[in-house]
Amino acid sequence: MTHPQAADKSWIESTIHSFWASPENSLHNEAAEPAWEKPLVGYACGDDPLFSQLKEDIGPFYWTPLEAFRQGHPDIQVEASQLTVISYILPQTEATRLEQRLATAVPAERWARSRFYGEHFNCALRLHLAEQLTHAGYPAVAPERLNDFAYQKSERFGIASNWSERHTAWIAGHGTFGLSDGLITPVGKAVRFGSVVAKIDLAATPRPYAGHQDWCLWYAKGTCGACMRRCPVDAITEEGHDKTACSQYIRKVTAPYVREHYGTGDTPCGLCQVKIPCEAKIPL
């Protein structure tokens, strides 16, 4: 295939940053504040064995990059080694983090808006990047936006989806997991993620860690536990994250609260992502 546009990492990151700088990136409040600070971008090889390991651990419903790509482009012959997974981080703004630190039982308004309007932007960014790559001659899909994306039950881990943005970010060198299951990145845990799988040859981002929990103070040194104290329903303990208790609190308490008080939808909480040592940095 002849590519009309030479899409390298610089082009991809420029495409992401240009969309981030657009009016789409908004909390839709009176001040028209941006929902996210400048994105960070990482890359993983489509045949990285960690993707197959995830499928084995989570369940047969979990997609590898190749399976996700084939859903979006069933007529294209491709091998996993020909694919690159592009993963990006959307950091919460300082204003959102400062307001969220004051919250103790339900999310602050900016946080709720970032979960609702900010995630609408994230969905648009996923599709925009996939479309731009495809138009440039590099077929791409946004796995989280595929029609069959859904939440299911993993026998081992409980609630799980076909594609995990956090686990993809871990494989792409963005960070490691904390006690609360959040991913600790160079800009901390108060972030969201997105990703695209494309038929393009790009070098993977080196992972500056060995284990999947290396940057968490609790796992690295046996100290901290701040996220445990931030959870209003004790869904984070020394044993880890109780996803069922967390989900029930969000659906029964925080989601109805933000609909009534802020006029937003979705399922926000995020109390465990701020007022902790890993809120906006690697704590080690």
Coordinates of C-alpha atoms in Angstrom, one line a residue:
M1 CA 0.0 0.0 0.0
T2 CA 1.2 3.5 -0.8
H3 CA 0.8 5.8 2.0
P4 CA -0.2 9.4 1.0
Q5 CA 0.8 10.7 4.4
A6 CA 4.0 9.7 6.3
A7 CA 2.6 9.1 9.7
D8 CA 5.4 8.9 12.3
K9 CA 5.3 9.4 16.1
S10 CA 5.6 13.2 15.6
W11 CA 2.6 13.3 13.3
I12 CA 0.5 11.1 15.6
E13 CA 1.3 13.2 18.6
S14 CA 0.7 16.4 16.7
T15 CA -2.7 15.0 15.7
I16 CA -3.6 14.2 19.3
H17 CA -2.3 17.6 20.6
S18 CA -4.1 19.6 17.9
F19 CA -7.4 17.9 18.8
W20 CA -6.7 18.5 22.5
A21 CA -6.2 22.2 21.9
S22 CA -9.6 22.5 20.2
P23 CA -12.8 23.7 21.9
E24 CA -13.9 20.0 22.2
N25 CA -11.7 19.8 25.2
S26 CA -14.1 21.5 27.7
L27 CA -15.8 21.0 31.0
H28 CA -18.7 23.0 29.6
N29 CA -18.9 25.2 32.7
E30 CA -19.3 28.9 32.8
A31 CA -15.6 29.6 32.5
A32 CA -15.3 27.1 29.6
E33 CA -12.3 25.5 31.3
P34 CA -10.5 22.7 29.5
A35 CA -11.3 19.2 30.7
W36 CA -7.7 17.9 30.4
E37 CA -4.1 19.0 30.5
K38 CA -1.8 18.2 27.6
P39 CA -1.8 14.4 26.7
L40 CA 1.2 12.1 27.0
V41 CA 1.6 9.4 24.3
G42 CA 3.1 5.9 24.5
Y43 CA 3.3 2.9 22.1
A44 CA 3.2 -0.9 22.3
C45 CA 3.8 -3.6 19.7
G46 CA 0.6 -5.4 18.6
D47 CA 2.3 -8.8 19.3
D48 CA 3.6 -7.9 22.8
P49 CA 3.1 -11.1 24.8
L50 CA 1.5 -9.1 27.7
F51 CA -1.7 -8.7 25.5
S52 CA -2.0 -12.4 25.3
Q53 CA -1.3 -12.8 29.0
L54 CA -4.1 -10.3 29.7
K55 CA -6.5 -12.4 27.6
E56 CA -5.5 -15.5 29.5
D57 CA -5.9 -13.9 32.9
I58 CA -9.1 -11.9 32.3
G59 CA -11.0 -14.3 30.1
P60 CA -11.7 -15.4 26.5
F61 CA -13.9 -12.3 25.9
Y62 CA -10.9 -10.0 26.2
W63 CA -9.5 -8.7 22.9
T64 CA -5.9 -8.8 21.8
P65 CA -4.9 -5.9 19.5
L66 CA -5.2 -8.2 16.5
E67 CA -8.8 -9.3 17.5
A68 CA -9.8 -5.7 18.0
F69 CA -8.3 -4.6 14.7
R70 CA -10.0 -7.4 12.7
Q71 CA -13.4 -6.3 14.1
G72 CA -13.0 -2.9 12.6
H73 CA -11.2 -4.0 9.4
P74 CA -12.3 -7.6 8.7
D75 CA -11.2 -7.5 5.0
I76 CA -7.6 -6.5 5.7
Q77 CA -5.0 -9.3 6.0
V78 CA -2.7 -8.4 8.9
E79 CA -0.6 -10.1 11.5
A80 CA -0.2 -8.9 15.1
S81 CA 3.4 -8.0 14.5
Q82 CA 2.3 -5.4 11.9
L83 CA 0.2 -3.5 14.4
T84 CA 1.1 -0.7 16.8
V85 CA -1.1 0.2 19.8
I86 CA -1.1 4.0 20.5
S87 CA -2.0 4.8 24.1
Y88 CA -2.4 8.3 25.5
I89 CA -2.9 9.8 29.0
L90 CA -5.3 12.7 29.6
P91 CA -4.3 14.4 32.9
Q92 CA -6.8 16.1 35.1
T93 CA -6.3 19.9 35.4
E94 CA -4.9 21.4 38.6
A95 CA -8.2 23.2 39.3
T96 CA -10.1 19.9 39.0
R97 CA -7.6 18.1 41.4
L98 CA -7.7 20.9 43.9
E99 CA -11.5 20.9 44.0
Q100 CA -11.7 17.1 44.2
R101 CA -9.3 17.1 47.2
L102 CA -11.9 18.9 49.3
A103 CA -14.5 16.2 48.5
T104 CA -15.0 13.4 51.0
A105 CA -18.1 11.4 50.0
V106 CA -19.1 12.5 46.5
P107 CA -17.1 13.9 43.6
A108 CA -16.6 17.6 43.1
E109 CA -18.4 19.3 40.2
R110 CA -15.3 19.7 38.0
W111 CA -14.5 16.1 38.5
A112 CA -18.0 15.0 37.6
R113 CA -17.8 17.2 34.5
S114 CA -14.5 15.7 33.5
R115 CA -16.0 12.3 33.8
F116 CA -19.0 13.2 31.7
Y117 CA -17.9 15.9 29.2
G118 CA -14.2 15.0 29.4
E119 CA -15.0 11.4 28.5
H120 CA -17.2 12.6 25.6
F121 CA -14.1 14.4 24.4
N122 CA -12.0 11.3 25.0
C123 CA -14.4 9.2 22.9
A124 CA -14.2 11.8 20.1
L125 CA -10.4 11.8 20.3
R126 CA -10.2 8.1 20.0
L127 CA -12.3 8.2 16.9
H128 CA -10.5 11.2 15.5
L129 CA -7.1 9.6 15.8
A130 CA -8.3 6.3 14.2
E131 CA -10.0 8.2 11.4
Q132 CA -6.9 10.4 10.7
L133 CA -4.6 7.4 10.6
T134 CA -7.0 5.5 8.3
H135 CA -7.3 8.5 6.0
A136 CA -3.5 8.7 5.9
G137 CA -3.3 5.1 4.7
Y138 CA -2.8 3.3 8.0
P139 CA -6.0 1.5 8.9
A140 CA -6.9 1.9 12.6
V141 CA -9.6 1.2 15.1
A142 CA -10.4 2.5 18.6
P143 CA -11.2 -0.7 20.5
E144 CA -13.3 1.0 23.2
R145 CA -15.6 2.5 20.5
L146 CA -16.2 -0.8 18.6
N147 CA -19.9 -1.9 18.6
D148 CA -19.2 -5.1 20.5
F149 CA -17.3 -3.4 23.4
A150 CA -19.0 -4.3 26.6
Y151 CA -18.5 -5.1 30.3
Q152 CA -18.6 -8.8 31.2
K153 CA -17.7 -10.9 34.2
S154 CA -14.2 -12.4 34.6
E155 CA -14.1 -15.5 36.6
R156 CA -10.9 -14.3 38.2
F157 CA -11.4 -10.6 38.5
G158 CA -15.1 -9.9 38.4
I159 CA -16.3 -6.9 36.4
A160 CA -14.1 -6.5 33.3
S161 CA -14.4 -5.3 29.7
N162 CA -13.3 -6.5 26.3
W163 CA -10.5 -3.9 26.3
S164 CA -8.8 -2.2 29.2
E165 CA -7.4 1.3 28.6
R166 CA -5.4 1.2 31.9
H167 CA -3.8 -2.2 31.1
T168 CA -3.0 -1.0 27.6
A169 CA -1.3 2.0 29.0
W170 CA 0.7 -0.2 31.4
I171 CA 1.9 -2.2 28.4
A172 CA 2.7 1.0 26.5
G173 CA 5.1 2.2 29.2
H174 CA 2.8 4.7 30.9
G175 CA 3.0 3.4 34.5
T176 CA 2.2 0.7 37.0
F177 CA -0.8 -0.1 39.2
G178 CA -1.5 1.0 42.7
L179 CA -3.4 -0.5 45.6
S180 CA -6.7 1.0 44.3
D181 CA -6.2 -0.5 40.8
G182 CA -5.5 3.0 39.4
L183 CA -2.5 3.4 37.1
I184 CA 0.3 5.6 38.5
T185 CA 1.8 7.5 35.6
P186 CA 4.6 10.2 35.4
V187 CA 1.7 12.7 35.9
G188 CA 0.1 10.7 38.6
K189 CA -3.1 8.7 39.0
A190 CA -5.6 11.5 38.4
V191 CA -5.8 10.8 34.7
R192 CA -7.9 9.0 32.0
F193 CA -6.7 7.0 29.1
G194 CA -7.5 6.2 25.5
S195 CA -6.0 4.1 22.8
V196 CA -6.0 3.2 19.1
V197 CA -4.7 0.1 17.2
A198 CA -3.2 0.8 13.8
K199 CA -1.5 -1.1 11.0
I200 CA 1.7 0.9 11.3
D201 CA 5.3 0.1 12.2
L202 CA 6.4 2.2 15.2
A203 CA 8.9 1.4 17.9
A204 CA 7.4 0.5 21.3
T205 CA 7.9 2.8 24.3
P206 CA 10.4 1.2 26.7
R207 CA 8.8 0.2 30.0
P208 CA 10.8 1.9 32.8
Y209 CA 9.7 -0.7 35.3
A210 CA 9.8 -4.5 35.7
G211 CA 6.7 -5.3 37.8
H212 CA 3.2 -4.1 37.3
Q213 CA 3.0 -2.5 40.8
D214 CA 6.6 -1.0 41.0
W215 CA 5.5 2.7 41.4
C216 CA 3.1 2.1 44.3
L217 CA 4.4 3.0 47.8
W218 CA 2.3 0.3 49.3
Y219 CA 3.7 -2.5 47.2
A220 CA 7.2 -1.1 46.9
K221 CA 7.8 -0.2 50.6
G222 CA 4.8 -1.2 52.6
T223 CA 4.0 2.4 53.4
C224 CA 1.2 4.9 52.5
G225 CA -2.3 3.5 52.1
A226 CA -3.7 7.0 51.5
C227 CA -6.1 5.7 48.9
M228 CA -7.7 3.4 51.5
R229 CA -8.4 6.4 53.7
R230 CA -9.9 8.3 50.8
C231 CA -12.5 5.7 50.0
P232 CA -15.9 6.4 51.7
V233 CA -17.0 2.8 51.6
D234 CA -13.8 1.0 52.4
A235 CA -13.6 -0.6 49.0
I236 CA -9.8 -0.3 49.1
T237 CA -8.1 -2.5 51.7
E238 CA -4.7 -4.1 52.2
E239 CA -6.0 -6.9 50.0
G240 CA -6.6 -4.5 47.1
H241 CA -9.7 -3.1 45.4
D242 CA -13.2 -4.5 45.9
K243 CA -14.7 -3.7 42.5
T244 CA -18.2 -4.8 43.4
A245 CA -18.4 -2.5 46.5
C246 CA -16.9 0.4 44.5
S247 CA -19.3 -0.1 41.6
Q248 CA -22.4 -0.3 43.9
Y249 CA -21.4 2.9 45.6
I250 CA -20.9 4.7 42.4
R251 CA -24.2 3.6 40.8
K252 CA -26.3 4.0 44.0
V253 CA -24.7 7.1 45.4
T254 CA -22.4 9.2 43.3
A255 CA -24.1 8.8 39.9
P256 CA -27.5 9.9 41.2
Y257 CA -25.9 12.7 43.2
V258 CA -24.1 14.3 40.2
R259 CA -27.3 14.0 38.0
E260 CA -29.3 15.8 40.6
H261 CA -26.7 18.5 41.6
Y262 CA -24.6 19.0 38.5
G263 CA -26.8 17.9 35.7
T264 CA -24.2 15.4 34.4
G265 CA -24.4 11.7 33.8
D266 CA -22.0 8.8 33.8
T267 CA -20.4 7.1 36.8
P268 CA -18.0 9.4 38.6
C269 CA -16.2 9.1 41.9
G270 CA -12.4 9.3 41.8
L271 CA -11.9 10.3 45.4
C272 CA -9.0 7.8 45.7
Q273 CA -7.2 9.5 42.8
V274 CA -6.4 12.8 44.7
K275 CA -5.1 13.8 48.1
I276 CA -2.6 11.0 47.8
P277 CA 1.2 10.9 47.1
C278 CA 0.6 9.6 43.6
E279 CA -2.0 12.1 42.6
A280 CA 0.2 14.0 40.1
K281 CA 3.5 12.2 40.1
I282 CA 5.4 9.0 40.7
P283 CA 5.7 8.9 44.5
L284 CA 8.9 6.9 44.8

